[in-house]
XYZ file of C-alpha atoms in Angstrom:
572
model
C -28.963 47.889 -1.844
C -25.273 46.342 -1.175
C -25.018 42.879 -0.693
C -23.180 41.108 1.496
C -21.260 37.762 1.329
C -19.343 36.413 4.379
C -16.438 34.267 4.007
C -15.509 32.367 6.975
C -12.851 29.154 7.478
C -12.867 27.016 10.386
C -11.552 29.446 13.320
C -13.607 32.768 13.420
C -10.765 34.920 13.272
C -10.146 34.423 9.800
C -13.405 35.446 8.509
C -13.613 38.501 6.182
C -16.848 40.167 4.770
C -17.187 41.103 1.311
C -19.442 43.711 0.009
C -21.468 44.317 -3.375
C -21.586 40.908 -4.282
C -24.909 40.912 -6.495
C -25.981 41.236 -9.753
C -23.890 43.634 -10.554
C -20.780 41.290 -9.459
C -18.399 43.097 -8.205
C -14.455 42.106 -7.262
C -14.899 39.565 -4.495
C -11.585 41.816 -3.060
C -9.481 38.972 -4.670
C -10.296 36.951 -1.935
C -8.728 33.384 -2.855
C -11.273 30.538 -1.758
C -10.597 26.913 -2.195
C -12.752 23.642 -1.462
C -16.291 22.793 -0.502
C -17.971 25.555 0.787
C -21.052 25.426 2.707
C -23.737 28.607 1.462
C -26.606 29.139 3.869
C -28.871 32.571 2.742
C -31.324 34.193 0.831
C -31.840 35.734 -2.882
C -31.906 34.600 -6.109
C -29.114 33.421 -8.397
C -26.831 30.787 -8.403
C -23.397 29.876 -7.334
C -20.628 27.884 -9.405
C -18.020 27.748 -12.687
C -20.975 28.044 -15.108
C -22.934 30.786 -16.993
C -26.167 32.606 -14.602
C -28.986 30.702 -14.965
C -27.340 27.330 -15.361
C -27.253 24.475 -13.039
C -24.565 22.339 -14.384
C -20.806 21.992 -12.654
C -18.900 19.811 -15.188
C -17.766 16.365 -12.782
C -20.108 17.428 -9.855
C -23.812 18.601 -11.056
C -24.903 17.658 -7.431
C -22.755 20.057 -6.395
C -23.909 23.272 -7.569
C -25.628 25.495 -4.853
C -28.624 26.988 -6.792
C -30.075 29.782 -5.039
C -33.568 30.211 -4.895
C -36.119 32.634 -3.367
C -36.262 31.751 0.328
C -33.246 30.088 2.027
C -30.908 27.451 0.731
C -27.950 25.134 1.938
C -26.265 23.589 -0.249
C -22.379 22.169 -1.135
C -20.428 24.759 -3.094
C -17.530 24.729 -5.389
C -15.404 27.697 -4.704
C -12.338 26.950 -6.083
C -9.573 29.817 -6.677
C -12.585 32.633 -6.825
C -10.940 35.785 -7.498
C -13.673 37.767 -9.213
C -17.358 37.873 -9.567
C -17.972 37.480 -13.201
C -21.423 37.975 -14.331
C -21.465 36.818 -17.892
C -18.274 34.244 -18.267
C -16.670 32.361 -16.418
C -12.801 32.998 -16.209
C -10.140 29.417 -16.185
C -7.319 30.017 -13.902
C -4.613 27.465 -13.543
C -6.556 24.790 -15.773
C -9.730 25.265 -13.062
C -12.827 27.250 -13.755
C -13.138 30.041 -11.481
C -16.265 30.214 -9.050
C -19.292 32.960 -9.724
C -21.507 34.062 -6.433
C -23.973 36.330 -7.697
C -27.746 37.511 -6.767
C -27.783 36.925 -3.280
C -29.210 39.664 -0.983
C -27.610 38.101 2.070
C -25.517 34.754 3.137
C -22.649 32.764 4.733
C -19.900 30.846 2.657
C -17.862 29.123 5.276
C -15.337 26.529 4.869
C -16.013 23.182 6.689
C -13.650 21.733 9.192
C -12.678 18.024 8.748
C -15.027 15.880 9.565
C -14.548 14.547 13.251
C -12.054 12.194 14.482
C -9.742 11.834 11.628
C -6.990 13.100 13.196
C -7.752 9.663 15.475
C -8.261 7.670 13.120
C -5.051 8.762 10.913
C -2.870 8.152 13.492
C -4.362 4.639 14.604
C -4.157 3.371 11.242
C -0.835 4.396 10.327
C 0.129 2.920 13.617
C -2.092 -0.384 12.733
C -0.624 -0.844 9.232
C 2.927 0.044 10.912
C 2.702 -2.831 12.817
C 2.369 -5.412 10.266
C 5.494 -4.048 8.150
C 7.709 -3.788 11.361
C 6.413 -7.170 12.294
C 7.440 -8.639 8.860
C 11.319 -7.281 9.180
C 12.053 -7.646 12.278
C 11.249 -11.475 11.936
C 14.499 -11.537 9.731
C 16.389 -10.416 12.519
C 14.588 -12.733 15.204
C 13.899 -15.874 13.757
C 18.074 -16.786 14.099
C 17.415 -16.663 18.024
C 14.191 -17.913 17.806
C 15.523 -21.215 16.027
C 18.190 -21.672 18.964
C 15.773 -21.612 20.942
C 13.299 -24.159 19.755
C 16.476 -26.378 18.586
C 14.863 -26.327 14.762
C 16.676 -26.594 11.418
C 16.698 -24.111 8.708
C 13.465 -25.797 7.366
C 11.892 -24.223 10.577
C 13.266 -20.830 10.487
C 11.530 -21.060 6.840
C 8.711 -22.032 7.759
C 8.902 -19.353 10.359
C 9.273 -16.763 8.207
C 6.685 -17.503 5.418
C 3.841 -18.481 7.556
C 1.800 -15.058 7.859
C 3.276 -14.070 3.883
C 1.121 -17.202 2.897
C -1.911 -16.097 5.085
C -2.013 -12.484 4.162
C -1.976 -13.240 0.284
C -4.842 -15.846 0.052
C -6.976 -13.581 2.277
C -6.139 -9.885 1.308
C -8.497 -10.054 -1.562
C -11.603 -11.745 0.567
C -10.792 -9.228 3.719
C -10.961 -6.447 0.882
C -14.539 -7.349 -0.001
C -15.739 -8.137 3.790
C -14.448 -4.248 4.049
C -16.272 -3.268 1.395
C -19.702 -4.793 2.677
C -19.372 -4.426 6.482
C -16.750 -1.530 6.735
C -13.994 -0.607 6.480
C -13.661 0.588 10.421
C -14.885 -2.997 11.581
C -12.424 -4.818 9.399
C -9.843 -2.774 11.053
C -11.038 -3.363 14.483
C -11.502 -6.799 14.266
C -8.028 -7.146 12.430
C -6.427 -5.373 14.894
C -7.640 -7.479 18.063
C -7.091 -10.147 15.849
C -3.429 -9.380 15.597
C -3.125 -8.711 19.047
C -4.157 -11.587 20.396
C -2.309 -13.892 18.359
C 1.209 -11.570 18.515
C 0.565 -12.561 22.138
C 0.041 -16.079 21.657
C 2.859 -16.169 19.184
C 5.448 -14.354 21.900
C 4.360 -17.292 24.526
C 4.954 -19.458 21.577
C 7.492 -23.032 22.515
C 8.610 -25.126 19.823
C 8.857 -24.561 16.201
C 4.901 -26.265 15.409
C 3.130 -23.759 17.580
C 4.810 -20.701 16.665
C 3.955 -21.995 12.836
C 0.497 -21.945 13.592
C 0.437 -18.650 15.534
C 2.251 -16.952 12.969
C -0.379 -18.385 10.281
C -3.626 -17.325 12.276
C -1.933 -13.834 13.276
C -1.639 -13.099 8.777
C -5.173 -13.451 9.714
C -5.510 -10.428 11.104
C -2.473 -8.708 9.394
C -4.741 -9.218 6.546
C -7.474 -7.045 7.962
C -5.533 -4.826 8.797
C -3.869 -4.116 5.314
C -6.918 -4.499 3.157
C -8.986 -2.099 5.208
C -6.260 0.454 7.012
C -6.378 3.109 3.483
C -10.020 2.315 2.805
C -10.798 3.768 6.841
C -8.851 6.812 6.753
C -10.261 7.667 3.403
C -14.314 7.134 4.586
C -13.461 8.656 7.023
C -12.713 12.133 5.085
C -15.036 11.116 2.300
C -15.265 14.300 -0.227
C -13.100 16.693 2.093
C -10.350 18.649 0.525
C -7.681 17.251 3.073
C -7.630 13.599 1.938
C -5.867 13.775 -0.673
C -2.928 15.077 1.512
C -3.692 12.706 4.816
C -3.417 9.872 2.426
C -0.376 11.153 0.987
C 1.248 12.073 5.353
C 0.261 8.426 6.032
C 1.964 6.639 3.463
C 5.043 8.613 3.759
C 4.716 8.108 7.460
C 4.660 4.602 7.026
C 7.017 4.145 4.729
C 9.610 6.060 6.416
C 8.686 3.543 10.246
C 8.258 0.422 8.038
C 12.174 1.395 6.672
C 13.457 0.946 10.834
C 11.644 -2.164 10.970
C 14.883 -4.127 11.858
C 16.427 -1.909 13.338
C 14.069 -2.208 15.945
C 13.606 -5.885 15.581
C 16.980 -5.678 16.369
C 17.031 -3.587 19.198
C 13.936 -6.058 20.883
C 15.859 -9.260 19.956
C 18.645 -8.300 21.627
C 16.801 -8.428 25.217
C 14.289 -11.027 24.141
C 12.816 -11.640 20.778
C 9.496 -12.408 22.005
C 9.253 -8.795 22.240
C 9.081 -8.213 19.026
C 5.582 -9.931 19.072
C 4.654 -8.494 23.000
C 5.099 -5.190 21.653
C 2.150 -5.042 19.216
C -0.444 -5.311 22.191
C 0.425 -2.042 23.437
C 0.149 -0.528 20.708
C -2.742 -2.408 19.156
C -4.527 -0.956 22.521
C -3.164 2.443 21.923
C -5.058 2.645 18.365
C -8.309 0.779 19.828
C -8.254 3.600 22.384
C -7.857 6.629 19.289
C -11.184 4.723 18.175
C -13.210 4.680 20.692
C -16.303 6.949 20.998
C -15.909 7.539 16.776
C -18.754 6.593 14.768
C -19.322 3.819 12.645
C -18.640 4.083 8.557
C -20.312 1.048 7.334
C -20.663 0.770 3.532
C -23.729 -0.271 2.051
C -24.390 -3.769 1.544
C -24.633 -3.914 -1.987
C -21.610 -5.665 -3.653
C -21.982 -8.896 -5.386
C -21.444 -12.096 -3.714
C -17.574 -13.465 -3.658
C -16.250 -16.415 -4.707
C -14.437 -18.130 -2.009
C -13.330 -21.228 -3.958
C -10.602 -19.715 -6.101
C -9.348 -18.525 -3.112
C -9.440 -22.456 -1.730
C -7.224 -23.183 -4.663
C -5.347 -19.421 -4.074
C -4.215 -21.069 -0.484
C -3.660 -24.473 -1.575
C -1.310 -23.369 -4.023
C 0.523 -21.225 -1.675
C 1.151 -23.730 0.947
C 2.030 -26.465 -1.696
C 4.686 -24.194 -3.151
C 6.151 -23.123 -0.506
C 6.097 -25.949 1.558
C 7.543 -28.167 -1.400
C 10.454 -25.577 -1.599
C 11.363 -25.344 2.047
C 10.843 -29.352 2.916
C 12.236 -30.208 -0.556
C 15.680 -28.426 -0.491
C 18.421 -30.186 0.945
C 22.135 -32.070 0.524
C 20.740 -34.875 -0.930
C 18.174 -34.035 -2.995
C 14.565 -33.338 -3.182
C 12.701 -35.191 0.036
C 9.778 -37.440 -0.449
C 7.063 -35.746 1.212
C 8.095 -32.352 -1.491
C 6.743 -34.078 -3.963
C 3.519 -34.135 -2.437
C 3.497 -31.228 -1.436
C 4.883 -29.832 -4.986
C 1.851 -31.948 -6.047
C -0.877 -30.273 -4.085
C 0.501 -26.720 -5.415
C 0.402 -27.778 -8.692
C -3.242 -29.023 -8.349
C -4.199 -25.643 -6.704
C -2.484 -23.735 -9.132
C -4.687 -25.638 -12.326
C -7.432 -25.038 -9.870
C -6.690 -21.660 -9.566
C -6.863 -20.733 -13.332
C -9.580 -23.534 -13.907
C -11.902 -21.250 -11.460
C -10.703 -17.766 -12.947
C -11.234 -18.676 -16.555
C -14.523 -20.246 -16.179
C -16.258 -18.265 -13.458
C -18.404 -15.397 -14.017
C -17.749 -13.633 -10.946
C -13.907 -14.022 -11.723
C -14.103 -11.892 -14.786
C -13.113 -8.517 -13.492
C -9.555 -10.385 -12.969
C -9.518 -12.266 -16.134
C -10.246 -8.368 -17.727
C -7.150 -7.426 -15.871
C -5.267 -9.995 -16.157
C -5.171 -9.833 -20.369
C -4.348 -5.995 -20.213
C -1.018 -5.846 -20.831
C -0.284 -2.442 -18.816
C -1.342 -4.148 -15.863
C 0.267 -7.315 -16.991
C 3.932 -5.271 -16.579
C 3.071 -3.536 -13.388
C 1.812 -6.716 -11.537
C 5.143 -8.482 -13.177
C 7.477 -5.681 -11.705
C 5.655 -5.955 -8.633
C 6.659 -9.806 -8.049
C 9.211 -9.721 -9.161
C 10.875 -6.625 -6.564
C 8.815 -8.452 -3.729
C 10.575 -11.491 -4.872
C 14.387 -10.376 -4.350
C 13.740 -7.664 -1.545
C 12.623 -10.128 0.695
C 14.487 -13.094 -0.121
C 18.046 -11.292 -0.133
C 17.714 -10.222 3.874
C 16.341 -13.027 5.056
C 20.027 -14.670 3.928
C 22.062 -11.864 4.639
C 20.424 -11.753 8.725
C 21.494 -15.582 8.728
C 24.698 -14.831 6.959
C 25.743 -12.240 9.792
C 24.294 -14.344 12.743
C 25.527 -17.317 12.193
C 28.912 -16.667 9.753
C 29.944 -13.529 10.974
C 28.678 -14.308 14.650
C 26.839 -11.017 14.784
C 24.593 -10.324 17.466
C 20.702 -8.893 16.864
C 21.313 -5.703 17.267
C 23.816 -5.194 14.782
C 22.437 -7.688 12.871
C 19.394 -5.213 12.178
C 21.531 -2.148 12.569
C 23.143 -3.552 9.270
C 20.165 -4.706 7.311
C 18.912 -0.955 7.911
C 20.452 0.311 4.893
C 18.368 -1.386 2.796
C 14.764 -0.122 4.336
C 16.472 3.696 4.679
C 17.475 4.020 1.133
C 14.212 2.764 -0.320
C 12.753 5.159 2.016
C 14.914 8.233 0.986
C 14.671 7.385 -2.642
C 11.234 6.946 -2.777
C 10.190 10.138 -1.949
C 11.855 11.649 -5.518
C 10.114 9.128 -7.798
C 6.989 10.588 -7.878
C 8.523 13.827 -10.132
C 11.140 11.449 -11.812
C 7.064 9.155 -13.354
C 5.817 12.344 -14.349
C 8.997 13.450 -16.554
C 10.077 9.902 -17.757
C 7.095 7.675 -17.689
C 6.548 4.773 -14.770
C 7.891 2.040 -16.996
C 11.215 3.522 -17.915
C 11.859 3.870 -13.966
C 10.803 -0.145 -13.836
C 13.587 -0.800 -16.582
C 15.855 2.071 -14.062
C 15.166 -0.130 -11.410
C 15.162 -3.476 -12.925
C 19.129 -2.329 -14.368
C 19.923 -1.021 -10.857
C 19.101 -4.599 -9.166
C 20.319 -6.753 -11.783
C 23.902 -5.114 -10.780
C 23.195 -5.282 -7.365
C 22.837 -9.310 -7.510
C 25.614 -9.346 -10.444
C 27.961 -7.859 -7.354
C 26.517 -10.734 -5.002
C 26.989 -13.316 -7.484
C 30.745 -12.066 -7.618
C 31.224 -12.349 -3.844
C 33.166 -15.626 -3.077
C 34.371 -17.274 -0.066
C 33.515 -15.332 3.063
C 32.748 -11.952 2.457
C 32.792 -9.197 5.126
C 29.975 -6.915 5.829
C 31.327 -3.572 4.302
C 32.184 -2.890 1.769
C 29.968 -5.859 -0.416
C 27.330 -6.600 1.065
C 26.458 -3.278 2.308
C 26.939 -1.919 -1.369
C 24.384 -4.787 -2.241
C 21.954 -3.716 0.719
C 22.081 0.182 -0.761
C 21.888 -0.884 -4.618
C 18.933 -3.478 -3.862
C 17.072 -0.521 -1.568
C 17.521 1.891 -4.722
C 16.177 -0.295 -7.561
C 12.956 -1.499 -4.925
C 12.463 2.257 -4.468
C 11.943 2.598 -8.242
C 10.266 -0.384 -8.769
C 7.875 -0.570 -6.227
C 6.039 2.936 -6.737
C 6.105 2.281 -10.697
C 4.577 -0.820 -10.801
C 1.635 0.717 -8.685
C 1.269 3.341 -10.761
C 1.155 1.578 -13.924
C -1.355 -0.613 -12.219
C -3.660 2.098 -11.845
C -2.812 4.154 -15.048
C -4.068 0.119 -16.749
C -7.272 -0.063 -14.573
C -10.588 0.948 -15.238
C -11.975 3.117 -12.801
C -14.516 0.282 -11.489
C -11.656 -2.299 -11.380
C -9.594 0.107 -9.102
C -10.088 -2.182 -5.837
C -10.278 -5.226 -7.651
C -6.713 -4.325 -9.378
C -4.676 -3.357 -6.512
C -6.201 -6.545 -4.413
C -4.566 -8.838 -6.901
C -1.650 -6.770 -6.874
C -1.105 -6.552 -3.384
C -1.858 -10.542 -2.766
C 0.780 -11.165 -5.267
C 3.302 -9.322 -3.825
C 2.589 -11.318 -0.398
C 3.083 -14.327 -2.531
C 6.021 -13.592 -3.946
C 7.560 -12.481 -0.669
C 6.683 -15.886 0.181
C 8.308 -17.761 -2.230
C 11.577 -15.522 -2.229
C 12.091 -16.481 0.936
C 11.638 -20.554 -0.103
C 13.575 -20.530 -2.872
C 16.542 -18.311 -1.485
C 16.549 -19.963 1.924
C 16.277 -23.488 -0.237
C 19.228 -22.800 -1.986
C 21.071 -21.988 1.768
C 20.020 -25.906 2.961
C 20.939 -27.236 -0.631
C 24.084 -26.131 -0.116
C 24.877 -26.461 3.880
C 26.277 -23.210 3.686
C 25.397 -19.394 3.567
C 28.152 -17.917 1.887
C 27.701 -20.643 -0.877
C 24.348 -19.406 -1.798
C 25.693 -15.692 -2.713
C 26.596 -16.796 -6.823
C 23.028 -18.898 -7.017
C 21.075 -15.881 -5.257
C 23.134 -13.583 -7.772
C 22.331 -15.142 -11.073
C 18.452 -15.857 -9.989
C 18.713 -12.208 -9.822
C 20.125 -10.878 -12.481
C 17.689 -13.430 -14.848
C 14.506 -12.337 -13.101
C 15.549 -8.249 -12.981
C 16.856 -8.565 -16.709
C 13.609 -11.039 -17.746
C 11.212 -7.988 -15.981
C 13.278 -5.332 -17.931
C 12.719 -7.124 -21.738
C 8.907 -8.293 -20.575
C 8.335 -4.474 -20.001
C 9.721 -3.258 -23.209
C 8.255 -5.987 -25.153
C 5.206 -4.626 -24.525
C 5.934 -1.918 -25.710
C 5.214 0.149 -22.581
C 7.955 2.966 -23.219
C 5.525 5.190 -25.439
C 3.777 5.756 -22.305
C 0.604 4.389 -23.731
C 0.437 2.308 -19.862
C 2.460 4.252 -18.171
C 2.527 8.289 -16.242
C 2.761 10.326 -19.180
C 4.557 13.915 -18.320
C 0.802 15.601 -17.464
C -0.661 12.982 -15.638
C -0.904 12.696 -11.874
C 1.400 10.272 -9.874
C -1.237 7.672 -8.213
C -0.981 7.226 -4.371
């Protein structure tokens, strides 16, 4: 008797039945099937890239839909079936090809995405949004913001490295709370969080209380960022269209975080407590997208974390920071800096004290001794380092040299995010043909004679054509750098360590964005002048893009034993 086999995808229309589909395995009609498949019937036989009578689907044994007598449901493989092969199975494009064979009838349908992530994609892109705008337009705000509150430049510092400081000592800890309670009510929690305090921060009056708000609201920025990727990809789990969501979001993001002062700009210019009004809107907008969506909670399994190294993580932070911003001025270092340079100093021995020694700590110690990842988390401060430091002088230099209002202010600080956005989008085919760490040493040569041209500047500079060709040459070498780094990252990581590695990565970035804005602001109230800081700013650098370039090839890292080779996959 014929058998039947009907293939069906999510909308009913596009089903098609195909006949003779038995033992005798005929053509499937070179019907082209990709994905998890869902099999409901009845027969005998099996279905899967594997010989009849097997049960084994190399990578996903679970998976294989083995047909007994009576009726059976089970996950299939079906990927790129063109023919029903009864004795071999065919490779097509690198894959094994799918067999479907002894089945007297069934149903092979395609499942639809799981519900709500359509929601749920768009709330966390919007979520994560958020926190980048929020970090660049404050570049183009805080110049206002400092008139108003009558503060010094040690303010606007402060200012500006408050919720950099919060977010790196608690990315890592907010990573593991998502991990153990969920990644959906991290995100929720961040995100009211965020709101709340954006709000208290907009109502903010002098320079103290807007220090604090900014400090509690990293508090929920870090929810947000440790748990915003982990959500969206729960909430597809195994489906087929994750991989591409993932890659639509970051893009997405990317390409909104890029206008971040340009908007800043736009709010500043009626009132730059918008910039911080403006995220309860929208933080209600993605609460709404979440409502009535079930709950992902991951199993509470994981190990206990140790909160003490990030005690020291924090002390160190503010120490640093706060040494560098109270310390620098016209006459010198200031009394209190060196207590404050001495409680960073005691966090930092704290810090590796606590890594070295605890047993919980040595996933990082693991990481921190392989030299792949050694390169990429080096590339990765250092580009955070300049990136963030160079506009938050250039937005002073135009407000307060050049006399620039906010709007163009971030209309000109634009060029930067737009050409790190543009470029960005080629480097994933330029890894895969040169290696990740040759585009780091790209980069790192691209920056160093970006700063080489600031450190050139003298006097009083006008906006084009210098500093704009410093803006665009800056943008280019972060676009290289920044994807690189996170590929060599993962490239260096054990698959266990994944979550563990790109926690200390991204908490290290926030740190250096910290202290790039300290020391480059520093150097501005050293001096008592912007324009003065352009040679200092240049040759710091030009030594730290020309140190990362020699650190990577020291290691050795060109033969692509850390690195994308030309066949492996670029890493989201």
């Amino acid at each position: 008797m014929p058998f039947e086999l009907r293939v069906g995808e999510t909308k009913p229309s596009t089903s098609r039945s195909l006949r003779n589909v038995g033992a005798g395995c005929s053509e499937l009609t070179s019907a082209a099937l990709r994905g998890w498949f869902r099999f409901t019937g009845t027969g005998t036989g099996h279905a899967g890239p594997s010989e009849p009578g097997t049960s084994a689907i190399r990578g996903h044994p679970e998976k294989l839909a083995r047909i007994h007598n009576g009726t059976a449901q089970q996950e299939v493989r079906a990927i790129s079936v063109a023919r029903c092969l009864a004795t071999q199975p065919k490779r097509r494009n690198g894959r094994t090809t799918g067999i479907v064979m002894g089945c007297e009838e069934g149903t092979l349908t395609r499942p639809g995405a799981p519900p709500g992530v359509g929601r749920i994609l768009i709330a966390t892109g919007i979520g994560y949004a958020l926190i980048v705008i929020d970090a660049n337009a404050i570049f183009v705000a805080v110049n206002p913001m400092s008139v108003d509150f009558g503060t010094d430049l040690d303010g606007m510092h402060w200012i500006l490295t408050a919720q950099f400081i919060a977010i790196a000592a608690l990315t890592i800890p907010f990573g593991a709370l998502s991990d153990r309670f969920g990644a959906r009510r991290t995100f929720i929690g961040g995100l009211i969080w965020f709101a709340a305090t954006s709000a208290l921060s907009g109502a903010s009056q002098n320079v103290l209380s807007m220090v604090a708000c900014r400090l509690v609201q990293g508090v929920g920025a870090a929810a947000i960022v440790s748990s915003a990727v982990a959500y969206l990809a729960v909430a597809y789990g195994d489906h087929q269209g994750r991989p591409s969501a993932v890659a639509t979001w970051t893009a997405v993001t990317a390409v909104v975080a890029s206008l971040g002062a340009g908007l800043g700009g736009l709010l500043t210019a009626i009132s730059w407590r918008l910039i911080f009004y403006v995220n309860v809107p929208l933080s209600i907008v993605c609460l709404t997208l979440l409502l009535g969506l079930p709950s992902q909670v991951a199993p509470r399994t994981g190990a206990k974390q140790d909160a003490v190294w990030q005690v020291f993580a924090a002390v160190m932070m503010f120490g640093l920071v706060g040494g560098i911003i109270e310390g620098a001025g016209p006459t010198g270092l200031e009394p209190h800096a060196y207590v404050l340079f001495g409680i960073g100093i005691c966090g930092f021995v704290g810090l590796a004290f606590r890594i070295s020694t605890t047993p919980q700590l040595s996933p990082i110690r693991n990481l921190l001794r392989t030299p792949g990842y050694r390169t990429g988390l080096a590339a990765g401060l250092f580009v955070n380092f300049v990136i963030y430091g160079l506009p938050s002088v250039i937005s002073l230099y135009l407000a307060t040299t050049l006399n620039w209002n906010a709007a163009l202010v971030g209309a000109a600080l634009l060029p930067l995010g737009i050409t790190s956005a543009i470029i960005r989008v080629s480097t994933g085919p330029l890894m895969r043909r040169f290696g990740a760490q040759r585009l780091i040493v790209f980069g790192g040569v691209i920056t160093a004679v970006s700063f080489a041209t600031l450190a050139l500047i003298e006097g009083t500079p006008p906006y084009l054509p210098p500093i704009l060709g410093v803006l665009i040459g800056c943008g280019f070498g972060a676009a290289v750098v920044i994807p690189a780094s996170s590929a060599v990252v993962v490239q260096s990581t054990d698959q266990a360590l994944q979550g563990t590695g790109s926690g200390v990565l991204n908490a290290g970035r926030q740190a250096s964005i910290a202290l790039g804005i300290a020391v480059f602001g520093g150097i501005v109230d050293a001096l008592g002048s912007v324009g003065g800081a352009f040679l200092y700013m240049g040759i710091i650098g030009v030594v730290l893009a020309i140190g990362t370039c020699l650190y990577t090839v020291r290691k050795g890292a060109l033969d692509g034993s850390h690195g994308l080779r030309r066949d492996e996959p670029v890493a989201d």
